[in-house]
PDB file of C-alpha atoms in Angstrom:
ATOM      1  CA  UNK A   1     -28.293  39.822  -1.512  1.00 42.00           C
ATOM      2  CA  UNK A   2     -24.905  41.442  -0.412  1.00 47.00           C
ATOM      3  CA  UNK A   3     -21.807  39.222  -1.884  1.00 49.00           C
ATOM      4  CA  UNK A   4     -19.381  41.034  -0.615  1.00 50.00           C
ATOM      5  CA  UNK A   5     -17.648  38.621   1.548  1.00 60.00           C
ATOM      6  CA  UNK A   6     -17.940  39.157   5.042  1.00 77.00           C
ATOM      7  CA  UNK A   7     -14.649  36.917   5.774  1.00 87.00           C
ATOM      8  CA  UNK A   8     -12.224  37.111   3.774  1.00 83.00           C
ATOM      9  CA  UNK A   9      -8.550  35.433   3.211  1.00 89.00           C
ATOM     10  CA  UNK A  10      -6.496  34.690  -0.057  1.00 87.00           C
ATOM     11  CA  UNK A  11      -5.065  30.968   0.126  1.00 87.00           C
ATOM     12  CA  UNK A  12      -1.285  30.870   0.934  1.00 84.00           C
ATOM     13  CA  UNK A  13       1.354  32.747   0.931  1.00 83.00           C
ATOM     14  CA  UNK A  14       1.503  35.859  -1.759  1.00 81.00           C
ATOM     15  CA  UNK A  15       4.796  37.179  -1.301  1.00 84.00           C
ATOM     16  CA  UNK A  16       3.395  40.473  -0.219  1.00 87.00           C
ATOM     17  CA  UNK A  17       0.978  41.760   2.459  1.00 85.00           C
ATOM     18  CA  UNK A  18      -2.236  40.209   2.027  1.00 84.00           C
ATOM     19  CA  UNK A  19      -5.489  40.820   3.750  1.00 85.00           C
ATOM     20  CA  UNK A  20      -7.227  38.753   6.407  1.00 89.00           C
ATOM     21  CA  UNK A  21     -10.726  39.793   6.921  1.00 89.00           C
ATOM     22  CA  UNK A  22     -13.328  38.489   9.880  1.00 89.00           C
ATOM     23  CA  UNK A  23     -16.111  39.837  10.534  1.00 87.00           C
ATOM     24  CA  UNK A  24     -17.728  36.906  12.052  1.00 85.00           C
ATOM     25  CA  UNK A  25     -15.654  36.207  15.066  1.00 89.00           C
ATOM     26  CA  UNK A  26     -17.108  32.781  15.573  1.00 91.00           C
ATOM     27  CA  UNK A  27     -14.181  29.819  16.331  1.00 93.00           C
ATOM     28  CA  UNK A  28     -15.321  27.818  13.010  1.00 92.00           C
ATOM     29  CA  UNK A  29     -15.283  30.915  10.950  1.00 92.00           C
ATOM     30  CA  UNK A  30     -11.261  32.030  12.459  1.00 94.00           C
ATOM     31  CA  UNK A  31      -9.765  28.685  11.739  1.00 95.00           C
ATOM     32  CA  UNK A  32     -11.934  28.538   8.100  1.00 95.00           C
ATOM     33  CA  UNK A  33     -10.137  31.590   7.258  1.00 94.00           C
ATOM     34  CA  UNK A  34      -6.991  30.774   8.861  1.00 94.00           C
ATOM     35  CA  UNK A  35      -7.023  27.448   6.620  1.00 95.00           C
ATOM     36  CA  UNK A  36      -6.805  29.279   3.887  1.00 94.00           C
ATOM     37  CA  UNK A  37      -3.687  31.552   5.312  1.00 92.00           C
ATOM     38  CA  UNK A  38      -2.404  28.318   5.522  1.00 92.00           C
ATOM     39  CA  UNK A  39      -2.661  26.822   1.864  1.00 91.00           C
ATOM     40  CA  UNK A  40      -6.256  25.408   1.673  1.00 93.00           C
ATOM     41  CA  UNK A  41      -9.029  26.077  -1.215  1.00 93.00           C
ATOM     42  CA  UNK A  42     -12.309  25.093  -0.091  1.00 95.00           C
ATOM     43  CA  UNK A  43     -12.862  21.751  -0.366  1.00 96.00           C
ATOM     44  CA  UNK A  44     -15.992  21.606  -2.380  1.00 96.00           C
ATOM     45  CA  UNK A  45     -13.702  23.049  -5.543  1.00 96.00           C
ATOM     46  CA  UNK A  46     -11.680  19.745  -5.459  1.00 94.00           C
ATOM     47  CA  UNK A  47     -10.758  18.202  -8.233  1.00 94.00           C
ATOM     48  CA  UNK A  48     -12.560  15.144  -7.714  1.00 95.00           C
ATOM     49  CA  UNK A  49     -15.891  17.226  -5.934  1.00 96.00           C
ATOM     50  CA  UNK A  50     -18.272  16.050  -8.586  1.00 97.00           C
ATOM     51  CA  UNK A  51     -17.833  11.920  -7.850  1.00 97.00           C
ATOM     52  CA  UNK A  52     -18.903  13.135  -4.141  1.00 98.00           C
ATOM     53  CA  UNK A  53     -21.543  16.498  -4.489  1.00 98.00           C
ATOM     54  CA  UNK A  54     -23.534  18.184  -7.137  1.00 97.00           C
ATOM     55  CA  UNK A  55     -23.448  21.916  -7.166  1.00 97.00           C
ATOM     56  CA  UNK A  56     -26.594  23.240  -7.680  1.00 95.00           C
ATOM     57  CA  UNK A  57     -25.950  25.803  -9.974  1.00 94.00           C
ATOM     58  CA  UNK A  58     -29.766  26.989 -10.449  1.00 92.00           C
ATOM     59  CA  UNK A  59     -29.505  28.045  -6.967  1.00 91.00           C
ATOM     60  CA  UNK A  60     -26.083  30.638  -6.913  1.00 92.00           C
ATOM     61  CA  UNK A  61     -26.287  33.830  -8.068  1.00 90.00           C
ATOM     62  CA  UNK A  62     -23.358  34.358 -10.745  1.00 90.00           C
ATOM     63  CA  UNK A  63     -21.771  36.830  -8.791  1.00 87.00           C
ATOM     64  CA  UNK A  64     -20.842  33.728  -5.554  1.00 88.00           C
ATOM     65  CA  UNK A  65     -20.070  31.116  -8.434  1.00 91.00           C
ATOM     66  CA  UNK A  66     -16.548  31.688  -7.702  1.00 90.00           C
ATOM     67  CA  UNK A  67     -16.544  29.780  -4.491  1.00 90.00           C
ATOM     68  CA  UNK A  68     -17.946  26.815  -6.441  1.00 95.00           C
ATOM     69  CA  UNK A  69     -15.476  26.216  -9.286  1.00 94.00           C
ATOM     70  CA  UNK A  70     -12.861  23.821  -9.333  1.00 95.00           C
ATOM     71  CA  UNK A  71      -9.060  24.939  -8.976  1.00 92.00           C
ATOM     72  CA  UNK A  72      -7.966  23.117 -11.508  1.00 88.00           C
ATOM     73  CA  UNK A  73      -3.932  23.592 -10.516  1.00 78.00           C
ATOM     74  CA  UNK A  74      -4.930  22.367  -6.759  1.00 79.00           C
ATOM     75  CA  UNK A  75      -3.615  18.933  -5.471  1.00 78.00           C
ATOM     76  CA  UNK A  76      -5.863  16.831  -3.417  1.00 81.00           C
ATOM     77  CA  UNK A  77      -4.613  14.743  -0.739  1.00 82.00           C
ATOM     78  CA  UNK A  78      -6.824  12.206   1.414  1.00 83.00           C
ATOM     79  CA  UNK A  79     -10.112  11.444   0.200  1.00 89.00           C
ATOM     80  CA  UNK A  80     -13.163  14.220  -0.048  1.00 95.00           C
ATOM     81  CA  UNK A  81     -13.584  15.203   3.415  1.00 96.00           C
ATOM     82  CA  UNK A  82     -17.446  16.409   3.898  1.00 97.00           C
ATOM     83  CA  UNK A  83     -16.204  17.090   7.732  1.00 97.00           C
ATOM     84  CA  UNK A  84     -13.527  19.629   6.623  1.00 97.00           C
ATOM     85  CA  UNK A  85     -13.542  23.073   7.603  1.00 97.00           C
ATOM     86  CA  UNK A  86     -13.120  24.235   4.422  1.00 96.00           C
ATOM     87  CA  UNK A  87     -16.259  22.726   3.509  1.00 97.00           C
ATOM     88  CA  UNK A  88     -19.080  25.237   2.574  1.00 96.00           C
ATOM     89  CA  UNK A  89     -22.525  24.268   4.198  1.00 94.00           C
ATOM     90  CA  UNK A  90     -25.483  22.894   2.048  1.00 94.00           C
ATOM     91  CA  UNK A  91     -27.233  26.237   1.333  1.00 92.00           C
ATOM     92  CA  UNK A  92     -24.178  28.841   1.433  1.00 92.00           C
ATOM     93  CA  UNK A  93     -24.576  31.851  -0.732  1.00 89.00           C
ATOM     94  CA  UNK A  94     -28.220  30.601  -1.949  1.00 89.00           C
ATOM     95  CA  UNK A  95     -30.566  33.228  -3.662  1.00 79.00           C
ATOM     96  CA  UNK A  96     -33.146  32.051  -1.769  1.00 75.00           C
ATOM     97  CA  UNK A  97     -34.492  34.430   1.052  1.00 61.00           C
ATOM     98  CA  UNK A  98     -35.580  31.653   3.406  1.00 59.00           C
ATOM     99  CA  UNK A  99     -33.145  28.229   3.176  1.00 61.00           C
ATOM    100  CA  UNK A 100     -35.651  26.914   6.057  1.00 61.00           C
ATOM    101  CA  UNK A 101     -38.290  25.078   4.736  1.00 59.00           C
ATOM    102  CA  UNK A 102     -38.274  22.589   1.903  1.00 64.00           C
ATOM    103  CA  UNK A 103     -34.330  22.951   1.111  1.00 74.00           C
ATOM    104  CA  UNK A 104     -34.757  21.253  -2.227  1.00 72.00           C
ATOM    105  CA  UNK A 105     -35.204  24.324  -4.156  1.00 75.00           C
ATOM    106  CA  UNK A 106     -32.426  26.172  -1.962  1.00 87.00           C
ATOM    107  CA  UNK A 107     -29.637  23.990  -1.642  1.00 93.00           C
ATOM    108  CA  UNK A 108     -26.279  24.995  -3.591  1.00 95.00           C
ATOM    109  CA  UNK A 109     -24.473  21.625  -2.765  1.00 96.00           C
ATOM    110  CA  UNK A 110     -26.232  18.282  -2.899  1.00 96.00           C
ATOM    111  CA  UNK A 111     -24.348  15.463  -1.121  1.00 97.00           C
ATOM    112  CA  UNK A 112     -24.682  12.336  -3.463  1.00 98.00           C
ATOM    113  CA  UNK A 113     -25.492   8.769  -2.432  1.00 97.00           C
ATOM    114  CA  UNK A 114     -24.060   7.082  -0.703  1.00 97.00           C
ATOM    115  CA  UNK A 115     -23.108   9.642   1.770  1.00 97.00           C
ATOM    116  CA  UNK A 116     -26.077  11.556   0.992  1.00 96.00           C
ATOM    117  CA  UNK A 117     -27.676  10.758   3.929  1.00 95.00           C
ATOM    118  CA  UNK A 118     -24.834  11.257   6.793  1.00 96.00           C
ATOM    119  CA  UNK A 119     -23.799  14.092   5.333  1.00 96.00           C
ATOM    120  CA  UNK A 120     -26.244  16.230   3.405  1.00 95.00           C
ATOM    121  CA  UNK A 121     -26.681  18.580   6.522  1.00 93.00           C
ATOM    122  CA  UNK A 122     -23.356  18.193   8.529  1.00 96.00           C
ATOM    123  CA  UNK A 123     -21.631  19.820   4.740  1.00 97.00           C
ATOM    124  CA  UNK A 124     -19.738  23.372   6.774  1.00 95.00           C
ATOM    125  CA  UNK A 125     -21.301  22.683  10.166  1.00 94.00           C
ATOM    126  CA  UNK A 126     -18.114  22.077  12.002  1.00 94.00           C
ATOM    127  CA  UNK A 127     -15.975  24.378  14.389  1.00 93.00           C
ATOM    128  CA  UNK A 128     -12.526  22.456  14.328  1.00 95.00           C
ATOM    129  CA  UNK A 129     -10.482  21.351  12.068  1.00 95.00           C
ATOM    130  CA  UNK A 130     -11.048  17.707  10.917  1.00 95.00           C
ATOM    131  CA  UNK A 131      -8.891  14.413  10.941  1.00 93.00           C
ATOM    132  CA  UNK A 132      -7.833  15.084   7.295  1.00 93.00           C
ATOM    133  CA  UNK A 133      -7.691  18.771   7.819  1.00 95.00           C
ATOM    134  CA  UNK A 134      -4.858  18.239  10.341  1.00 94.00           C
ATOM    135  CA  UNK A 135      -2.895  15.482   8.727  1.00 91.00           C
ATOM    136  CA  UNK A 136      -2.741  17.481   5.500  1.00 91.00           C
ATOM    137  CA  UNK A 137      -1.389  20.362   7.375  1.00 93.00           C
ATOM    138  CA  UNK A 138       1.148  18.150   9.018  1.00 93.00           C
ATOM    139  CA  UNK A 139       2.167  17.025   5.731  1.00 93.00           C
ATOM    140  CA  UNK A 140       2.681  20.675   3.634  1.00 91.00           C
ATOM    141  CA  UNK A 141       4.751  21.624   6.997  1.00 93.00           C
ATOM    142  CA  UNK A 142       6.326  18.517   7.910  1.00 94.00           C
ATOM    143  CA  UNK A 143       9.158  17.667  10.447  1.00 94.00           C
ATOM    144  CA  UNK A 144      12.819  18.251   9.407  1.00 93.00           C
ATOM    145  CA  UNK A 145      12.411  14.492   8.741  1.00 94.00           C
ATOM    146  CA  UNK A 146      10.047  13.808   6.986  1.00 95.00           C
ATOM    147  CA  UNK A 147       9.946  12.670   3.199  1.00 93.00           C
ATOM    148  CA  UNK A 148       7.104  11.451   1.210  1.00 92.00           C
ATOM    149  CA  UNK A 149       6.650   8.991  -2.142  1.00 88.00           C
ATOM    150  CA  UNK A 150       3.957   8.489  -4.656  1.00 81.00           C
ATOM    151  CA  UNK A 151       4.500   5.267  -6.152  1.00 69.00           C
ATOM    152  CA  UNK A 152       4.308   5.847  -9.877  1.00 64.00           C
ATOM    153  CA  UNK A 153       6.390   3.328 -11.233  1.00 56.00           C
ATOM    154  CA  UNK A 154       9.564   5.355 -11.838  1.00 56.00           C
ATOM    155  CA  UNK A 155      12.026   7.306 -10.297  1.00 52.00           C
ATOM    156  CA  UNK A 156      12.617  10.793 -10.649  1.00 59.00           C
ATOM    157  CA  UNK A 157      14.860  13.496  -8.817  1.00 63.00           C
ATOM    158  CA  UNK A 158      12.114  15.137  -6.725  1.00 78.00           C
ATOM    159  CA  UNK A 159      12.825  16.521  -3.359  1.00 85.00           C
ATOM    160  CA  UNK A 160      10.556  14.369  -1.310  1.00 90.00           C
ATOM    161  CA  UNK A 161       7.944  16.962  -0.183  1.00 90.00           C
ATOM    162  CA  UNK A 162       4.322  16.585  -0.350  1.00 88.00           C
ATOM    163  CA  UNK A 163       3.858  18.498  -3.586  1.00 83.00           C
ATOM    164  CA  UNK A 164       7.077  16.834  -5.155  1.00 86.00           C
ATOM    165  CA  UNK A 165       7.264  13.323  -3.847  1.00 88.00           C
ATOM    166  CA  UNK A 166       9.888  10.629  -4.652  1.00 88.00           C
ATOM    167  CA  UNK A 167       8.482   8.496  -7.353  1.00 84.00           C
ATOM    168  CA  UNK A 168       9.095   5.201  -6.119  1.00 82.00           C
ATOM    169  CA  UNK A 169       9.532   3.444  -2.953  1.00 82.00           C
ATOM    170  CA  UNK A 170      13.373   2.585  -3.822  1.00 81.00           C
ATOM    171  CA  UNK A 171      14.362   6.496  -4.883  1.00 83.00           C
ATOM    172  CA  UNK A 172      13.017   7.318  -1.508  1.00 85.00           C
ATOM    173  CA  UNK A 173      14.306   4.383   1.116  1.00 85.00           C
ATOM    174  CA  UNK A 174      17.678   4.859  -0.473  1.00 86.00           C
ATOM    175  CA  UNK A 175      17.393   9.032  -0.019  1.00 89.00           C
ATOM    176  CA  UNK A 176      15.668   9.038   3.413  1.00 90.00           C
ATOM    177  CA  UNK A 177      17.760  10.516   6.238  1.00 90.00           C
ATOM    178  CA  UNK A 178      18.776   7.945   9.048  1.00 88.00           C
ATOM    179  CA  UNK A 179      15.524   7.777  11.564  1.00 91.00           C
ATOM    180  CA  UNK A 180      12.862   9.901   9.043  1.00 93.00           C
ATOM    181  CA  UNK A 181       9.634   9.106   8.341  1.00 93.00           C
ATOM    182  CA  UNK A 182       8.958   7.837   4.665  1.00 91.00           C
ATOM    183  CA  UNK A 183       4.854   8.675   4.023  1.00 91.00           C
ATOM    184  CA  UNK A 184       3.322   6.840   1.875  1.00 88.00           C
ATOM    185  CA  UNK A 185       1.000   8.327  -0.476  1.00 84.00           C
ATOM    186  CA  UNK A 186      -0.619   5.490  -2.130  1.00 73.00           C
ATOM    187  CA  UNK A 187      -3.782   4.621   0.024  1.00 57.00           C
ATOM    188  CA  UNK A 188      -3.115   1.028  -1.089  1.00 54.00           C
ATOM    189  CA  UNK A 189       0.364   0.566  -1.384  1.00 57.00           C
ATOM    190  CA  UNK A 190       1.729  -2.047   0.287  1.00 57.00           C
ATOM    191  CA  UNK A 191       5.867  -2.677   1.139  1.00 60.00           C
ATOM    192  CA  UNK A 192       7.181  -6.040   0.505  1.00 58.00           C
ATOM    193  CA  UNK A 193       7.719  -8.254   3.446  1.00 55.00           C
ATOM    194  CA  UNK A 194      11.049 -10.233   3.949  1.00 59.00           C
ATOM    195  CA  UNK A 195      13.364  -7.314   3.515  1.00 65.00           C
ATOM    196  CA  UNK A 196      15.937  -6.269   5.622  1.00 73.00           C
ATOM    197  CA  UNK A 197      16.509  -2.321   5.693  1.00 75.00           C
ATOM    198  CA  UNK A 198      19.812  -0.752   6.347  1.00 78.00           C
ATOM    199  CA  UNK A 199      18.980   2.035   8.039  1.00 78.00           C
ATOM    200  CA  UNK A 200      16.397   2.887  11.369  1.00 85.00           C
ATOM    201  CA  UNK A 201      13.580   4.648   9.417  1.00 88.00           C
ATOM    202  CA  UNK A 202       9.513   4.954   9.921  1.00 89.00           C
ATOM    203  CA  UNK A 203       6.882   4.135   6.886  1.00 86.00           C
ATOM    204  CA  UNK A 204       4.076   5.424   7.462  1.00 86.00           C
ATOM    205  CA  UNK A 205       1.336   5.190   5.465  1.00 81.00           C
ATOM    206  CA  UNK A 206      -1.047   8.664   5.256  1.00 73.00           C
ATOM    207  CA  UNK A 207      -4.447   7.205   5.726  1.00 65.00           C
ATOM    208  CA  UNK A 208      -2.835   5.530   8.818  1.00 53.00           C
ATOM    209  CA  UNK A 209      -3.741   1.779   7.839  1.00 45.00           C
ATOM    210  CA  UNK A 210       0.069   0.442   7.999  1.00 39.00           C
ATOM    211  CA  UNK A 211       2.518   2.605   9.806  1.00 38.00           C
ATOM    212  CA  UNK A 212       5.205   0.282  11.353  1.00 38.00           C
ATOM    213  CA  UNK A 213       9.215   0.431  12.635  1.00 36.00           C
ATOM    214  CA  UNK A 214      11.828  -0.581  10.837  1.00 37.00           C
ATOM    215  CA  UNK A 215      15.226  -1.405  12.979  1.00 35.00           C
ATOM    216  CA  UNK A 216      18.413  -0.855  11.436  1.00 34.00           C
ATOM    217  CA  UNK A 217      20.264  -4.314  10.584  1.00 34.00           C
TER     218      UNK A 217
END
C-alpha cells in the first residue's frame, strides 16, 4: 500500500514557504487541502473525537496512524462536525485491498450511536465546505469588528479573538468598539434581559440560536 500522500498541505501558516501538493484535482480534495492552508487539522483528531467515533486502529497500518491522532494543542470550536471537509471518510487509508464488501473488518472510523446511522457512510463524502466549516473560518479571520467572549467566570486582559476571547460578558461589552459584533462562545449562554446598553453593538451567539440588535440608549 503506497502512504505517501498523494495531497498534501501543512496546517497554517509556517512562516516560511511551505508546500501544497494535489494530485487529485477533484473540487472536495482542493478545498480539503486548502482547509488546511487555512488553519484546520482534520476533524477526526479533535479533541473530543472519541465521545463521537471510534478509530479502528486494527484496521491502519502504523505508517497512516498519523492522520488519526489527536492534536492535543488544537482548539475545537462548534460541535463535531461529521459533514466537515476535513473529515476523513469511513475506510481512508485501510489495509484492506477491497473496502467493498462487508466494511466491518475494513473500516478505520466507526461513527457511534446515535449518529451512527446518518452518518456512518456520509464521514469525508462531501465536496464543499460545511455550515461549521465556514463559520469557523469566519471566526479565525473575522471583520475589523468583531470580538468574541467565553464566559468563564472572570475577567482577564485577552484581546478578544477567537483563540484569546474576553472572559466574561462585562470585560467584553465594556471593550467592544461602537457597532461590533460581540460572539458568543458559550452554546448556552444566555444575556440578561432588562438591560439597557450604552452603545449600538450586535451579540451574536455562534451556533446562531440568539443573535439580536442592541440600539444605543
Amino acid at each position: 500500500m503506497d502512504l505517501i500522500p498523494a495531497n498534501y498541505a501543512p496546517p497554517g501558516y509556517l512562516g516560511v514557504p511551505q508546500p501544497i501538493v494535489i494530485r487529485d484535482w477533484t473540487v472536495g480534495t482542493i478545498v480539503h487541502e486548502l482547509g488546511h492552508v487555512l488553519g484546520y487539522w482534520h476533524e477526526q483528531q479533535r479533541l473530543d473525537r472519541n465521545d463521537f467515533i471510534r478509530i479502528e486502529w486494527q484496521n491502519i497500518p502504523d505508517e497512516a496512524e498519523f492522520s488519526f491522532i489527536v492534536v492535543p494543542l488544537t482548539a475545537d470550536y462548534g460541535p463535531y462536525d461529521f459533514g466537515s471537509i476535513m473529515h476523513y471518510d469511513q475506510c481512508s487509508f485501510s489495509d484492506c485491498e477491497n473496502c467493498e464488501g462487508d466494511l466491518d473488518d475494513c473500516r478505520t472510523m466507526t461513527v457511534l450511536p446515535p449518529n451512527d446511522a446518518e452518518w456512518q457512510n456520509l464521514i469525508g463524502t462531501v465536496t464543499a465546505p460545511s455550515f461549521w466549516d465556514a463559520r469557523v473560518m469566519s471566526f479565525l479571520y473575522p471583520f475589523s469588528g468583531w470580538r468574541f467572549i467565553r464566559d468563564q467566570g472572570a475577567d482577564a486582559n485577552n484581546g478578544g479573538t477567537l483563540v484569546s476571547p474576553w472572559r466574561s460578558f462585562e470585560h467584553g461589552y465594556q471593550n467592544i468598539p461602537n457597532g461590533g459584533t460581540l460572539w458568543i462562545l458559550d452554546g448556552d449562554r444566555t444575556i440578561e434581559g432588562g438591560r439597557t446598553l450604552d452603545r449600538a453593538m450586535t451579540i451574536g451567539g455562534a451556533d446562531d440560536r440568539a443573535i439580536r440588535e442592541v440600539d444605543s440608549s
